[in-house]
CSV table of C-alpha atoms in Angstrom, one decimal:
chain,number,residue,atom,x,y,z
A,1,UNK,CA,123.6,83.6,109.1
A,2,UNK,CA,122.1,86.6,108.1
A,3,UNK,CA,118.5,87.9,109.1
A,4,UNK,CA,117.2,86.7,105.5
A,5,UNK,CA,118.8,83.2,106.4
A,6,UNK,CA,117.8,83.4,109.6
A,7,UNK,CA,114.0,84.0,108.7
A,8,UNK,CA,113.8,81.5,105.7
A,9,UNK,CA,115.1,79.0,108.0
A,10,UNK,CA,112.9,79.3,110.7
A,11,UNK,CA,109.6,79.9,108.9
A,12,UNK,CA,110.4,77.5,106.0
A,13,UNK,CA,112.0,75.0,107.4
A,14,UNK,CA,114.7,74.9,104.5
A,15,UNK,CA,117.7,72.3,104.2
A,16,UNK,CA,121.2,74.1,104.4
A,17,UNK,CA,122.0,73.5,101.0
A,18,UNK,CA,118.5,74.9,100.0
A,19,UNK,CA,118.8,77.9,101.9
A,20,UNK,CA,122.7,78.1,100.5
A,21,UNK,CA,121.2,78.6,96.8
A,22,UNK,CA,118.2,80.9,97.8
A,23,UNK,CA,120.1,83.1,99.9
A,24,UNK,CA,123.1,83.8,97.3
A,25,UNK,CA,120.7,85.3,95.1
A,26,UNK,CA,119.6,87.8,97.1
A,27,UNK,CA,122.2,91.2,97.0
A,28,UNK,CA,122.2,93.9,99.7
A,29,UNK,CA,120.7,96.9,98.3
A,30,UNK,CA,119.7,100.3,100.2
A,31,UNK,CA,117.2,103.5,99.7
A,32,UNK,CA,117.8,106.7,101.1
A,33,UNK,CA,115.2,107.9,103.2
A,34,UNK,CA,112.1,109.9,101.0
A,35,UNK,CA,113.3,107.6,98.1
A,36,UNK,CA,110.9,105.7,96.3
A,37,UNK,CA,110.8,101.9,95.8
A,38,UNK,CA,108.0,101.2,93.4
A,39,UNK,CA,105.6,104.1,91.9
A,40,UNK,CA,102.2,104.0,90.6
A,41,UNK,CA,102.2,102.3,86.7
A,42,UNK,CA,106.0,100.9,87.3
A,43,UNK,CA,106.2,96.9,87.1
A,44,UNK,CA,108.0,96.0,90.2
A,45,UNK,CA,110.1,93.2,89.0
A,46,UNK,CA,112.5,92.9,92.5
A,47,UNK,CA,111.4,91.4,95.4
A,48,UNK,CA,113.0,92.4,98.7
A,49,UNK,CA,113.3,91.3,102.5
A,50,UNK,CA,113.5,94.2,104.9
A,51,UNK,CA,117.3,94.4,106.8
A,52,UNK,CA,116.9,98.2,108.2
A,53,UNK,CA,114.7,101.2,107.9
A,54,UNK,CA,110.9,101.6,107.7
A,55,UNK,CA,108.8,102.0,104.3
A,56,UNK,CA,105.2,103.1,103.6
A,57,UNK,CA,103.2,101.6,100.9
A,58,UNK,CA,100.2,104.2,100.1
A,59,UNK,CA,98.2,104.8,97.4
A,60,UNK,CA,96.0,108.2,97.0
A,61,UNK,CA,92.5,108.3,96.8
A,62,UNK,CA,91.2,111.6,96.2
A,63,UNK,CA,92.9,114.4,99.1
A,64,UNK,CA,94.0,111.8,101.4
A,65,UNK,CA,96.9,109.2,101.2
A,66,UNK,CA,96.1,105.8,102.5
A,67,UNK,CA,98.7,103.8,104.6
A,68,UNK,CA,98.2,100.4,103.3
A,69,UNK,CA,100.8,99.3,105.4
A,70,UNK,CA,104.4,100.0,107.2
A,71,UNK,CA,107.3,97.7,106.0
A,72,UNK,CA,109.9,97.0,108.4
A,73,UNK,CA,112.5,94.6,109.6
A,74,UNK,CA,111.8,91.0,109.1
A,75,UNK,CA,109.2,91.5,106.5
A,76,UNK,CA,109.6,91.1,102.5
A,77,UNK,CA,108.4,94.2,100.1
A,78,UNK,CA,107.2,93.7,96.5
A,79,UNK,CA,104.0,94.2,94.6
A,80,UNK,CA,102.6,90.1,94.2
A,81,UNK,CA,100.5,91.4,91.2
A,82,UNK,CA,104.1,92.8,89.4
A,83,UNK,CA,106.3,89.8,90.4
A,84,UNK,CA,103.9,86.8,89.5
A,85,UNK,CA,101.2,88.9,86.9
A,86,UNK,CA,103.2,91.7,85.0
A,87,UNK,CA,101.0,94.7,85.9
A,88,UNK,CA,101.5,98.0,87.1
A,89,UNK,CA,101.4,98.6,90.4
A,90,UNK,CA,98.6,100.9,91.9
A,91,UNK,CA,101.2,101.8,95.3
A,92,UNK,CA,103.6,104.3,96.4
A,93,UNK,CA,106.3,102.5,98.2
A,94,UNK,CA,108.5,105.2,99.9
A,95,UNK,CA,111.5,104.9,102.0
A,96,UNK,CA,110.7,106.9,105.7
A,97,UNK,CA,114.0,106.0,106.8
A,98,UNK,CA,117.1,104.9,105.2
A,99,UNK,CA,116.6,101.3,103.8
A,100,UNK,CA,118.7,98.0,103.5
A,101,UNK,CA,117.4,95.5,102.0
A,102,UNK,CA,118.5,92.0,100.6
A,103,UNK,CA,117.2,91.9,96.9
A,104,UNK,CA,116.4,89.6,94.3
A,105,UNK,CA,115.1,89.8,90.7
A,106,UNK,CA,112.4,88.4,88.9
A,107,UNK,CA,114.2,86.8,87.3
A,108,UNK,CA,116.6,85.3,89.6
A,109,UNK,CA,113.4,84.5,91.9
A,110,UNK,CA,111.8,82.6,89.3
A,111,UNK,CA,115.0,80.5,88.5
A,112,UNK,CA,114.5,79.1,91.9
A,113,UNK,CA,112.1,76.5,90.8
A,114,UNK,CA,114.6,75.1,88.4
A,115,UNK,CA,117.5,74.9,91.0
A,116,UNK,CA,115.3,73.7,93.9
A,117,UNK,CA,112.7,70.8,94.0
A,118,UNK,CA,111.2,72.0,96.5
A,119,UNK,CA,110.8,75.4,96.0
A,120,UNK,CA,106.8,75.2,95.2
A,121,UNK,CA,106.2,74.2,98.1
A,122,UNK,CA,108.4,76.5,100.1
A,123,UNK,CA,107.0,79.7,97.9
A,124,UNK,CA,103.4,78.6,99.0
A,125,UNK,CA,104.4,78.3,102.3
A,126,UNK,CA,105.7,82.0,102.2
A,127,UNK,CA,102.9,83.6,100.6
A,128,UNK,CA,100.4,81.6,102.4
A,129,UNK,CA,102.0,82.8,105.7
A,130,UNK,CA,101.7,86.5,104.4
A,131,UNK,CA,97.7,85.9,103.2
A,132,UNK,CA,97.3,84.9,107.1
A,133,UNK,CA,98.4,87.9,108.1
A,134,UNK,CA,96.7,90.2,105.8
A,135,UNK,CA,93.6,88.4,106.5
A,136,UNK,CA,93.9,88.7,110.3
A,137,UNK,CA,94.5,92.7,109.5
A,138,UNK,CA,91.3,93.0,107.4
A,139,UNK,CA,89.5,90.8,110.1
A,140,UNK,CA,90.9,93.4,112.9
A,141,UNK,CA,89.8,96.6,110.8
A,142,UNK,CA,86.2,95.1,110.4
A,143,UNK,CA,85.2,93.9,113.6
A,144,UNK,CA,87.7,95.9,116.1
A,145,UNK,CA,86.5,99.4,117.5
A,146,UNK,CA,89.3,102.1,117.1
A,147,UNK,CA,90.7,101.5,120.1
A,148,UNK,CA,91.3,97.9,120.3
A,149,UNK,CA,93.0,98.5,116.6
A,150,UNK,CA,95.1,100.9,118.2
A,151,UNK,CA,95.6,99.2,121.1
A,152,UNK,CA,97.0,96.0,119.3
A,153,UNK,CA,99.0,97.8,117.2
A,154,UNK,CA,100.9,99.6,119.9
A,155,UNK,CA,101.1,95.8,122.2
A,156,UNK,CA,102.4,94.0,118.6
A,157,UNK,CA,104.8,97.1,117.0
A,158,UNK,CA,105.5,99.5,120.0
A,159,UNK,CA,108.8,100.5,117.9
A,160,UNK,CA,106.5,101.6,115.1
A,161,UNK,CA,104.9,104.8,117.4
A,162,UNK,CA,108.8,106.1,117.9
A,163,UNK,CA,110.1,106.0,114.2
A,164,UNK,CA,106.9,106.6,112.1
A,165,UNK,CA,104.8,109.9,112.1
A,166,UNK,CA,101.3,109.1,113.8
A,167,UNK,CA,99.1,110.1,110.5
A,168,UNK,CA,100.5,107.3,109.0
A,169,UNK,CA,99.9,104.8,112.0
A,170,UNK,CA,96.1,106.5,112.0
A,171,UNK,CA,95.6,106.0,108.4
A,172,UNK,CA,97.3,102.2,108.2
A,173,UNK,CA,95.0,101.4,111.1
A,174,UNK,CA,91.9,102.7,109.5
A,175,UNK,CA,91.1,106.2,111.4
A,176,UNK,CA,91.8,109.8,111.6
A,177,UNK,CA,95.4,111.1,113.2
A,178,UNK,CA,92.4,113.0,115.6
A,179,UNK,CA,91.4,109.7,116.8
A,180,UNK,CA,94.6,108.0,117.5
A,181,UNK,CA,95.7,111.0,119.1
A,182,UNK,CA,92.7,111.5,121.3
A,183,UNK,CA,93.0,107.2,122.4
A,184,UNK,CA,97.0,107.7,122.8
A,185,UNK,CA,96.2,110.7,125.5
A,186,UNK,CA,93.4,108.3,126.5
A,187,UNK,CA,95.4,105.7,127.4
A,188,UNK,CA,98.5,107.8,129.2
């Protein structure tokens, strides 16, 4: 099985043949490192689940860049208001590494519902499962003091401090690369 397999099957609880017809959709596709995914006023129209590399989606607001968040293995990258709305995209999703991914279109993603039965009910199982977890980030920006953020940042993605520069970490986590270097002395 492959990681996409692998991680369909064990979140979504998919029968073999289901995950047989999801999964031959998807294509392996890569990004060199510093190449660009999605740009601001593109229509993503691919979504993709992360097999290697690490990706930043951004977006600039006035001098600054702001991490919105750090894509990695395991996780899937698109933009949900592209894929299921048709509008541009307001992101920057850049390649920090060199990126695999296995890819499918919009097309071919919304073809699913006529091959599968079930596949309502597995796609809100997905995106309800990725809601959770942007509303536990949001929850842990608001009410966390900088160093608790940082500190269950490093305890939940201690591979993220070795491959991606620290300003992006500080920003993604909502402070200053002062701050997060100040707590990762701190806490040496």
């Amino acid at each position: 099985m492959t990681e996409l397999e692998n991680y369909i099957h064990s979140y979504f609880k998919v029968f073999p043949d289901e995950l047989t017809v999801i999964s031959s959709l998807f294509k392996l596709t890569s990004l060199k490192k510093g190449g660009y995914f999605l740009k601001p006023g593109q229509i993503c129209d691919l979504l993709s689940f992360h097999k290697s590399g690490y990706m930043r989606v951004f977006q600039p607001k006035g001098d600054k860049k702001i991490t919105q968040w750090i894509s990695y293995k395991g996780f899937f990258i698109t933009d949900l208001r592209c894929i299921h709305f048709n509008q541009p995209t307001p992101y920057y999703m850049q390649a920090l590494t060199d990126c695999e991914f296995y890819t499918i279109t919009r097309d071919e993603y919304k073809s699913l519902a006529d091959r599968l039965p079930r596949w309502h009910e597995i796609e809100k199982l997905c995106i309800a499962s990725y809601f959770t977890v942007m509303e536990d980030r949001v929850f842990n920006l608001l009410s966390m003091p900088a160093a608790e953020r940082y500190q269950h940042l490093l305890n939940e993605h201690p591979e993220l401090f070795n491959q991606v520069p620290l300003q992006y970490l500080a920003s993604m986590i909502g402070m200053s690369p002062e701050t997060l270097s100040r707590l990762r002395k701190s806490t040496r």
